[in-house]
Each structure stands twice: as structure tokens, then as C-alpha cells.
Coordinates of C-alpha atoms in Angstrom, one line a residue:
X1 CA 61.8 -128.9 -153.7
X2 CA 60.1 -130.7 -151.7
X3 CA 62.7 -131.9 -149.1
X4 CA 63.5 -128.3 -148.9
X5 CA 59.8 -127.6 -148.2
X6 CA 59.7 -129.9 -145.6
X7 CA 63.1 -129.1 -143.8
X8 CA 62.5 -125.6 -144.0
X9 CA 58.9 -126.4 -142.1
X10 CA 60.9 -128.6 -139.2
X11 CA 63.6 -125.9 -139.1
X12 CA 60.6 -123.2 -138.6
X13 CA 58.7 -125.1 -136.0
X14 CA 61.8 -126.8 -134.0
X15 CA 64.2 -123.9 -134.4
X16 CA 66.7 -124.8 -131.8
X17 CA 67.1 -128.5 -134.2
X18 CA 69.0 -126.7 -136.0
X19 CA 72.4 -126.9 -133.6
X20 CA 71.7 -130.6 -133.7
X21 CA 71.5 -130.8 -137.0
X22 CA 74.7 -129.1 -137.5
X23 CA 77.0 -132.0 -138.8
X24 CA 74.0 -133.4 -140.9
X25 CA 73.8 -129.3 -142.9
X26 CA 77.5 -129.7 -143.4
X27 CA 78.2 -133.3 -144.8
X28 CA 74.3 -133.9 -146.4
X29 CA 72.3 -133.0 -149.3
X30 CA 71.7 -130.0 -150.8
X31 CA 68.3 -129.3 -150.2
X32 CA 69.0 -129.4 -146.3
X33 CA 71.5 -126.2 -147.5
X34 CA 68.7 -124.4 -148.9
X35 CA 66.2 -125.1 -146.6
X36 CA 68.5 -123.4 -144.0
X37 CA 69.3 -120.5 -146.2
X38 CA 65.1 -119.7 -146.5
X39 CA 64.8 -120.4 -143.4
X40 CA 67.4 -117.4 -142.7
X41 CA 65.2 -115.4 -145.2
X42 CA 61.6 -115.8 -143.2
X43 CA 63.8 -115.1 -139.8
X44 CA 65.5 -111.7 -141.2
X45 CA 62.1 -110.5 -142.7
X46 CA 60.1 -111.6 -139.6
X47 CA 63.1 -109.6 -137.3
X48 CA 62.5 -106.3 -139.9
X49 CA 59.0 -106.4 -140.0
X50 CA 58.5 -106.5 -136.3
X51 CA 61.1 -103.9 -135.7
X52 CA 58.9 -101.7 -137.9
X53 CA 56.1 -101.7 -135.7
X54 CA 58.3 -101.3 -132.4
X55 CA 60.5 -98.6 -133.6
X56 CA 58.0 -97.0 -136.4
X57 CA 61.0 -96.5 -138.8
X58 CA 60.9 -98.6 -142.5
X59 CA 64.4 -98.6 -142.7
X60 CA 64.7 -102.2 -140.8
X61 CA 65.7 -103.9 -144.2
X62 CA 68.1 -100.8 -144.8
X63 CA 70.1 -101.5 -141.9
X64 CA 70.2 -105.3 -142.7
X65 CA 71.1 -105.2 -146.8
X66 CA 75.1 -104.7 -146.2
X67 CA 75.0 -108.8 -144.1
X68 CA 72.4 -110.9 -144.7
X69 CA 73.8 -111.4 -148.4
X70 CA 77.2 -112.2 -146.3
X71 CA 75.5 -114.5 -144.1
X72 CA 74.0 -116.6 -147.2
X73 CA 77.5 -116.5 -149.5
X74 CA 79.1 -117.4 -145.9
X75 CA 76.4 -120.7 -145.7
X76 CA 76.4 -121.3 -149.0
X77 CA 80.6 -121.7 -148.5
X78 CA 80.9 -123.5 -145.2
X79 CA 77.9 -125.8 -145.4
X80 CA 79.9 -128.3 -147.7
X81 CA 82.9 -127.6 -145.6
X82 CA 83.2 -131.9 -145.1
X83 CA 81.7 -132.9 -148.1
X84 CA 83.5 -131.7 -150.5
X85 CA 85.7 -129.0 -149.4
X86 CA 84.9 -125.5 -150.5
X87 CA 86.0 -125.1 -153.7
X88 CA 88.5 -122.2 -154.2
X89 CA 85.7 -120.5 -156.6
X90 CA 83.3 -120.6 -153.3
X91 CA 86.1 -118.8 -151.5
X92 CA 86.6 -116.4 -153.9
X93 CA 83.0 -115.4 -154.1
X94 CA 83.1 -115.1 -150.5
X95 CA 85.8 -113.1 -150.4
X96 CA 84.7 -110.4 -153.0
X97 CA 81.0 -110.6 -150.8
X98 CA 83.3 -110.0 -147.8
X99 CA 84.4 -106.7 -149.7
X100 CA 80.9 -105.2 -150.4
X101 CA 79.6 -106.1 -147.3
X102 CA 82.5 -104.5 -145.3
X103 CA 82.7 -101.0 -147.3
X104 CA 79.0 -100.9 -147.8
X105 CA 78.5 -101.5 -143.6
X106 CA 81.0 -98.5 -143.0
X107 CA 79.8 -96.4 -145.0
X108 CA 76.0 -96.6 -144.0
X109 CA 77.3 -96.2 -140.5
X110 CA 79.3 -93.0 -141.1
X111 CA 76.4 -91.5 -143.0
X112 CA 74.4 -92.2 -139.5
X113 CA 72.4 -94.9 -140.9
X114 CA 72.0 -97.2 -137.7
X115 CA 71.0 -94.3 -135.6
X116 CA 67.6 -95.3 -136.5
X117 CA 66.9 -92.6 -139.2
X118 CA 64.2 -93.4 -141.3
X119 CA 65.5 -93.2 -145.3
X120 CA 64.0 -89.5 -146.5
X121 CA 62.0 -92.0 -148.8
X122 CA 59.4 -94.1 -146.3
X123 CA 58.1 -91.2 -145.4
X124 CA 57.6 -89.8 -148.8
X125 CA 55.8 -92.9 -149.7
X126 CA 53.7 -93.5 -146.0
X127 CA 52.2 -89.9 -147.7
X128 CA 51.6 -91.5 -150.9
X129 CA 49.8 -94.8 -148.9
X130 CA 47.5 -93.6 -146.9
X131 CA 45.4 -96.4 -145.7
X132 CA 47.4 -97.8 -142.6
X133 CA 46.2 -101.2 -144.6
X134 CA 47.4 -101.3 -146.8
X135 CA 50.6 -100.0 -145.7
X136 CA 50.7 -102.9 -143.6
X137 CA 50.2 -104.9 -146.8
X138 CA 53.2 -103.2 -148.1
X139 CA 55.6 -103.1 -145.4
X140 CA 54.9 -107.2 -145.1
X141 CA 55.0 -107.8 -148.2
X142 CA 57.2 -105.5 -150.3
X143 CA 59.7 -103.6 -147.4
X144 CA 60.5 -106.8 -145.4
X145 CA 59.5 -109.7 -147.5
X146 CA 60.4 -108.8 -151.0
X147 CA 63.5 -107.1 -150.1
X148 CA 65.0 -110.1 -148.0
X149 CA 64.1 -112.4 -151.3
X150 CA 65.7 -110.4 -153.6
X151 CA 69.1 -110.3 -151.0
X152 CA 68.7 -114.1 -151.4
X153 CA 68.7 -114.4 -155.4
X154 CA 71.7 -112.2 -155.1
X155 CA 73.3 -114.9 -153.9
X156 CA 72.4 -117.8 -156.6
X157 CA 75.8 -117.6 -158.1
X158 CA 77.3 -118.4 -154.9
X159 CA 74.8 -121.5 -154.6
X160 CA 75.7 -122.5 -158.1
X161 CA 79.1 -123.0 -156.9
X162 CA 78.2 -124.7 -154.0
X163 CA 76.7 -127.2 -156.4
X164 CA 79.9 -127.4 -158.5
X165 CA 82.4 -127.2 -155.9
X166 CA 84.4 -129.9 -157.9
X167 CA 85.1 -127.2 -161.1
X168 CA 88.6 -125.8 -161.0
X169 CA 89.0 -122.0 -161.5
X170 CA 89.1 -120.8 -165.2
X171 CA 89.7 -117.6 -167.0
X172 CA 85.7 -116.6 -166.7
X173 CA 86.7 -116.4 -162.8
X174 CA 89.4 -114.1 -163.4
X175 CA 87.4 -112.3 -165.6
X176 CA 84.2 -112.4 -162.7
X177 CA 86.7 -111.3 -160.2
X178 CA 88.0 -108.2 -162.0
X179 CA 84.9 -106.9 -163.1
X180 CA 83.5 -107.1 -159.6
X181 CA 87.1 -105.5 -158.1
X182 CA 87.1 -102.7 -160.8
X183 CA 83.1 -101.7 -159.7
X184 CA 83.7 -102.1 -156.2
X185 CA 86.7 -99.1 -156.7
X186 CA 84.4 -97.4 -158.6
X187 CA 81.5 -97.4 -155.8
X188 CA 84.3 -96.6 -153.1
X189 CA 85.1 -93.4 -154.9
X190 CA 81.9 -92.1 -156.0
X191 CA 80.7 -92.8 -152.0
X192 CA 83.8 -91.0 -151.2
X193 CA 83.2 -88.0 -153.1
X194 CA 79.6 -87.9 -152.3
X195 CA 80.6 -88.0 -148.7
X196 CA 83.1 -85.3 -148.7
X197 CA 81.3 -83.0 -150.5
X198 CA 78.5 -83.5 -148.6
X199 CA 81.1 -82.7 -145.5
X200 CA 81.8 -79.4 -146.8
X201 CA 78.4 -78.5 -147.5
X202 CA 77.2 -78.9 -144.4
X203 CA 80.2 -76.6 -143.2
X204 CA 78.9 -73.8 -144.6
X205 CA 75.8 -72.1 -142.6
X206 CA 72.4 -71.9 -144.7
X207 CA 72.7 -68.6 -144.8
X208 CA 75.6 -68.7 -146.6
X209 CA 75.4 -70.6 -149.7
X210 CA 73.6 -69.0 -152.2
X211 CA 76.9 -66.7 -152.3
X212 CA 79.8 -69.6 -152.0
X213 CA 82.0 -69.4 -154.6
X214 CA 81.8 -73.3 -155.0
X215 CA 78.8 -74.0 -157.6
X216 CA 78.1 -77.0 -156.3
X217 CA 77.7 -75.7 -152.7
X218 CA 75.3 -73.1 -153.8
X219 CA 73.5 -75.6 -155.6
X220 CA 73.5 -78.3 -152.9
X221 CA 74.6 -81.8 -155.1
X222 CA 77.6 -82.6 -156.4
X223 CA 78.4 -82.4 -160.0
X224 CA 82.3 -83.0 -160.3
X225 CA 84.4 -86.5 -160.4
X226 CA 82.5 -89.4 -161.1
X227 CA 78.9 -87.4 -161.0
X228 CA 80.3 -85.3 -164.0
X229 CA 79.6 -88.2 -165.9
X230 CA 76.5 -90.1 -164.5
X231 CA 73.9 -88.4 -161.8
X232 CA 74.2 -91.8 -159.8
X233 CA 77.9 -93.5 -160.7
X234 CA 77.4 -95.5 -157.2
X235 CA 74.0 -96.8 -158.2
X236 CA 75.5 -97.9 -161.5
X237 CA 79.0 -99.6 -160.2
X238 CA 76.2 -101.3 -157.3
X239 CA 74.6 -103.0 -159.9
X240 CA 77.3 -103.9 -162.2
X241 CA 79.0 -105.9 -159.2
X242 CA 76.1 -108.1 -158.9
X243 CA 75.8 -109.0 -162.8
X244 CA 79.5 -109.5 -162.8
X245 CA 79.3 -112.0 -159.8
X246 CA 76.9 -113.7 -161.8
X247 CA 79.8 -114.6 -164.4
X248 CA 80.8 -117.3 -161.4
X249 CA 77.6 -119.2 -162.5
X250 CA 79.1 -119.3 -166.1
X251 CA 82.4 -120.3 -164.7
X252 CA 80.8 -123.3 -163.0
X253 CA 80.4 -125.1 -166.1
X254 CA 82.8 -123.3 -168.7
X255 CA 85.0 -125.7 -170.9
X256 CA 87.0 -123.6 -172.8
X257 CA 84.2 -121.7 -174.7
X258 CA 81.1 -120.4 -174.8
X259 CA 78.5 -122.8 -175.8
X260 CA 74.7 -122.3 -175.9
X261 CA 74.0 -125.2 -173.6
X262 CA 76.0 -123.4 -170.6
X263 CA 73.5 -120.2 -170.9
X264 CA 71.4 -122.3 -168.6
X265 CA 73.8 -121.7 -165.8
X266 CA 73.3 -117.9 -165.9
X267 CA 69.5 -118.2 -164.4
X268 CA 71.0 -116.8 -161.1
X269 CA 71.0 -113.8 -162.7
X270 CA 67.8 -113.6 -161.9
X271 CA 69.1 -111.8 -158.5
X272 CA 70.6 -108.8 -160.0
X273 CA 67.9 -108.2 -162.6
X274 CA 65.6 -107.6 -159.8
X275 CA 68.2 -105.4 -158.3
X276 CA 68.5 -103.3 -161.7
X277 CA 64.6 -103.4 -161.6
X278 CA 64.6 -101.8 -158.1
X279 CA 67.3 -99.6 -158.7
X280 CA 64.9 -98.1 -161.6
X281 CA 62.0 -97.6 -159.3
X282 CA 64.6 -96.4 -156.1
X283 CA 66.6 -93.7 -158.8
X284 CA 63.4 -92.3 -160.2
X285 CA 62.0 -91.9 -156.7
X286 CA 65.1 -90.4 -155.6
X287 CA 65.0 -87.9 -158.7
X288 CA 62.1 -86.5 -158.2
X289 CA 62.5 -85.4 -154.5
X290 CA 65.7 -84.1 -155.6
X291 CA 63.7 -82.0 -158.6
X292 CA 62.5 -80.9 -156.0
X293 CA 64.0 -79.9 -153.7
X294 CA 67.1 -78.3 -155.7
X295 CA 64.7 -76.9 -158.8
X296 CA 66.2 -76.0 -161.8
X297 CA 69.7 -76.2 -161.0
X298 CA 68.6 -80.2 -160.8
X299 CA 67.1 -80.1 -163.9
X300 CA 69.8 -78.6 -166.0
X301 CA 71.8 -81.2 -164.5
X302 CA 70.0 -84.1 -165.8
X303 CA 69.7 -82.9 -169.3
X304 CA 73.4 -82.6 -169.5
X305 CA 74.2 -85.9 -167.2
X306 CA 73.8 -89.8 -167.8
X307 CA 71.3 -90.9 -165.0
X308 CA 73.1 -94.2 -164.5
X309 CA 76.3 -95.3 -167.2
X310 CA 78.9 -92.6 -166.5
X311 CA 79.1 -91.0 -170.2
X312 CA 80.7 -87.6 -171.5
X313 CA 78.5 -84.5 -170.3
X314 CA 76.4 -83.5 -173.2
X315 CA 76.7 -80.2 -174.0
X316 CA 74.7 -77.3 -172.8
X317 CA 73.2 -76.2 -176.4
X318 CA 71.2 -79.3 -176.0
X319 CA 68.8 -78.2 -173.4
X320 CA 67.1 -76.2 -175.8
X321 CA 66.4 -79.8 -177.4

């Protein structure tokens, strides 16, 4: 690590070195890879924090998550491009990155989310952290710092194939890739539902939907398709896409079966258990403004309803439980 150290300290001081130092990152050693990929990191959450403080909204990081974990798979794929080739696991991976980044970007767009909203939670926890301290302790160090690391470490699997661009796709890579292709439909429909419902909410006046016919109007959150069976299927599919893309890592070194010493290889999961970790922190949050706001209606719903794993309603006689 300590070539990367270094590297990463010229790249920071002598920025513009880096476009002469372009054939030397794409024919040279590994560290020289990573360096540039942190020093990507420290530019994004330098970019976020600062915008914070210009604009005074916290969703910086928010309107960066859907590319920066495109721009590291994209690094992480080209930066061997002459020495070795990319490996077609590396363009794989890229493409399925390509995927979430592109239907994640339009649908945080649509939903208005580079108008410079603030996310209904920042402010809820700005009340929570009063101090203007040690808010700016946390918006450093959690908002923009944290948040850009843990974009990074969802990207180890793609850096473990960059270090074993010379393995030939297996079955654990068919397997990866249709894991990650079956969560991505299921995030695409659950956003789609949420989104048209939402739609026809909105349609109706205020005044008007404590007597719409539509339950789920009158309530104000959907309950039918996916969200029948878990509060938060989108949350769920998010994170399965990132353990499954972790399977590459496993692929890297598989030889025909699973053997103890290739578990090693799986440390990139590392990424997505922060993620899942997050995601527990982010849903909770999320829950209880939408306690709430929507009362008991809410509350029914999550005794009957998975929070996360889409399972079968339980039924009503259980909320005297």
C-alpha cells in the first residue's frame, strides 16, 4: 500500500499529472490503478461537501450515488486496456454496472431529484443534530466522506477482476450475472409501481382522498404488487444486486468447485455489507417518518408486511399478537 499511498499523494498535489501519466495508469502496476481510483474518491467527496455549504442541501452524495460507482467499474475496466486486455468478466461487470447506473440515474431524475431538493431525511436529522459542529463533523465525515467509501468497496469485485483479468468466464459468472439481471427487473418494477401510484395520488386533490374508493389513495402508500409482499421490495432487490455482483470475486478464482481456500476472494463483499448496514439505518429512518405521517393505517401495514424479503402477507388475526 504504500506505492498507492504515495501516488495517490502526487496525484493529489500535481493533479493535472495525471493526463501525463495516462499511458503509464494503463500499461503499469496495479497500485498506480488504485491510487487513481482514491484519488477519484477524495475528489467526489471534496466536490459534495463543498456543494453542501454553497447550496445548503445534504443531498450532494444523493445526486452523485447512481455514477461514481460507474466511473470506478469504468477505471477499474479500461485501466489494463494494454496490459492485459480486459477480460470479458471485466466487461461483463461493466456492463451490468452500466444497467444500474442508467435506470437508477432516470429514475432519480423523474422523481425530481436533481432539482436540488434536499431528501425529506437531512432535514429530519439537521433537527436531531443541533450543534452546527458537529453537524459539520457529520456532513464531512459521514454524508460526504463515508458515503463516497462505501460507493468505492462496492466496487471491489470489479477490482478483483481487474487483478485476474487472465480467468476465463465460468458457470459462477453466469450464475453472478443472472442473479444481478433478475434483481435489477425486480427494482425496475417495484420503482415503477411506486412511481405510478405515486402519479395517481397526486392526481387527486387533498381534499379528496379520505373518500377515494382506492384504499391505497386514501391511505397515501402503496400496498399492492411487489409492496404486498415486502414494505421496501426496491430496497431489498438494491441490495441483493450488490451481494450477487460480489459472486464475480468468487468467479475470479473458481476451478470447478467450491473450495475453502477460494472464500478468501469474497472479502469484496465487504462493499455490500456496508450497504445492507446502511440500508438498516436508512429503512428504519424512513419507517418511522412514515409512522408518522400515515398513523395507523402504516402500522397495520407493517404487522402484516415483510420490511425487506418479499414474503406472503401474514394474516390480519395476527395483529392482535
Amino acid at each position: 500500500m504504500d506505492a498507492v499511498t504515495v501516488a495517490g499523494f502526487q496525484l493529489a498535489a500535481r493533479p493535472l499529472d495525471a493526463l501525463s501519466l495516462w499511458s503509464t495508469f494503463t500499461t503499469g502496476p496495479s497500485p498506480l490503478a488504485l491510487a487513481v481510483a482514491l484519488w477519484l474518491l477524495l475528489l467526489f467527496a471534496t466536490s459534495a461537501y463543498v456543494r453542501s455549504v454553497q447550496t445548503g442541501s445534504h443531498s450532494q452524495v444523493d445526486m452523485m450515488w447512481s455514477v461514481t460507482p460507474l466511473v470506478y467499474v469504468a477505471w477499474f475496466t479500461v485501466a489494463r486496456v494494454n496490459h492485459p486486455a480486459p477480460s470479458a468478466r471485466q466487461w461483463v461487470i461493466l456492463s451490468l454496472v452500466f444497467m444500474w447506473s442508467a435506470r437508477m440515474t432516470y429514475n432519480f431524475a423523474r422523481k425530481g431529484g436533481y432539482s436540488g431538493a434536499e431528501d425529506y431525511r437531512w432535514p429530519y436529522l439537521r433537527r436531531q443534530i443541533t450543534n452546527p459542529f458537529l453537524w459539520t463533523i457529520f456532513n464531512i465525515g459521514f454524508i460526504c466522506l463515508y458515503q463516497h467509501w462505501l460507493l468505492l468497496c462496492l466496487c471491489w469485485p470489479a477490482w478483483q477482476a481487474y487483478l485476474h483479468a487472465q480467468q476465463p468466464l465460468n458457470v459462477v459468472d453466469g450464475v453472478a450475472t443472472a442473479a444481478f439481471v433478475l434483481f435489477w427487473i425486480v427494482e425496475t418494477v417495484a420503482d415503477e409501481q411506486q412511481w405510478h401510484f405515486q402519479n395517481a395520488k397526486h392526481a387527486v386533490p387533498l381534499s379528496q382522498r379520505a373518500r377515494h374508493p382506492d384504499a391505497d389513495v386514501r391511505h397515501g402508500f402503496l400496498t399492492r404488487g411487489l409492496f404486498r409482499y415486502s414494505r421496501h421490495p426496491n430496497f431489498f432487490a438494491e441490495q441483493m444486486m450488490w451481494w450477487s455482483l460480489n459472486l464475480f470475486s468468487l468467479a475470479c478464482v473458481w476451478d470447478g468447485a467450491l473450495r475453502p481456500t477460494q472464500l478468501p476472494a469474497l472479502w469484496t463483499a465487504v462493499g455490500a455489507l456496508q450497504l445492507s448496514a446502511l440500508f438498516q439505518g436508512s429503512t428504519w429512518l424512513t419507517e418511522k417518518l412514515s409512522a408518522s405521517k400515515y398513523g395507523e393505517a402504516y402500522r397495520a401495514y407493517q404487522r402484516r408486511t415483510s420490511r425487506l424479503i418479499p414474503l406472503p402477507p401474514r394474516r390480519p388475526a395476527e395483529k392482535a399478537m
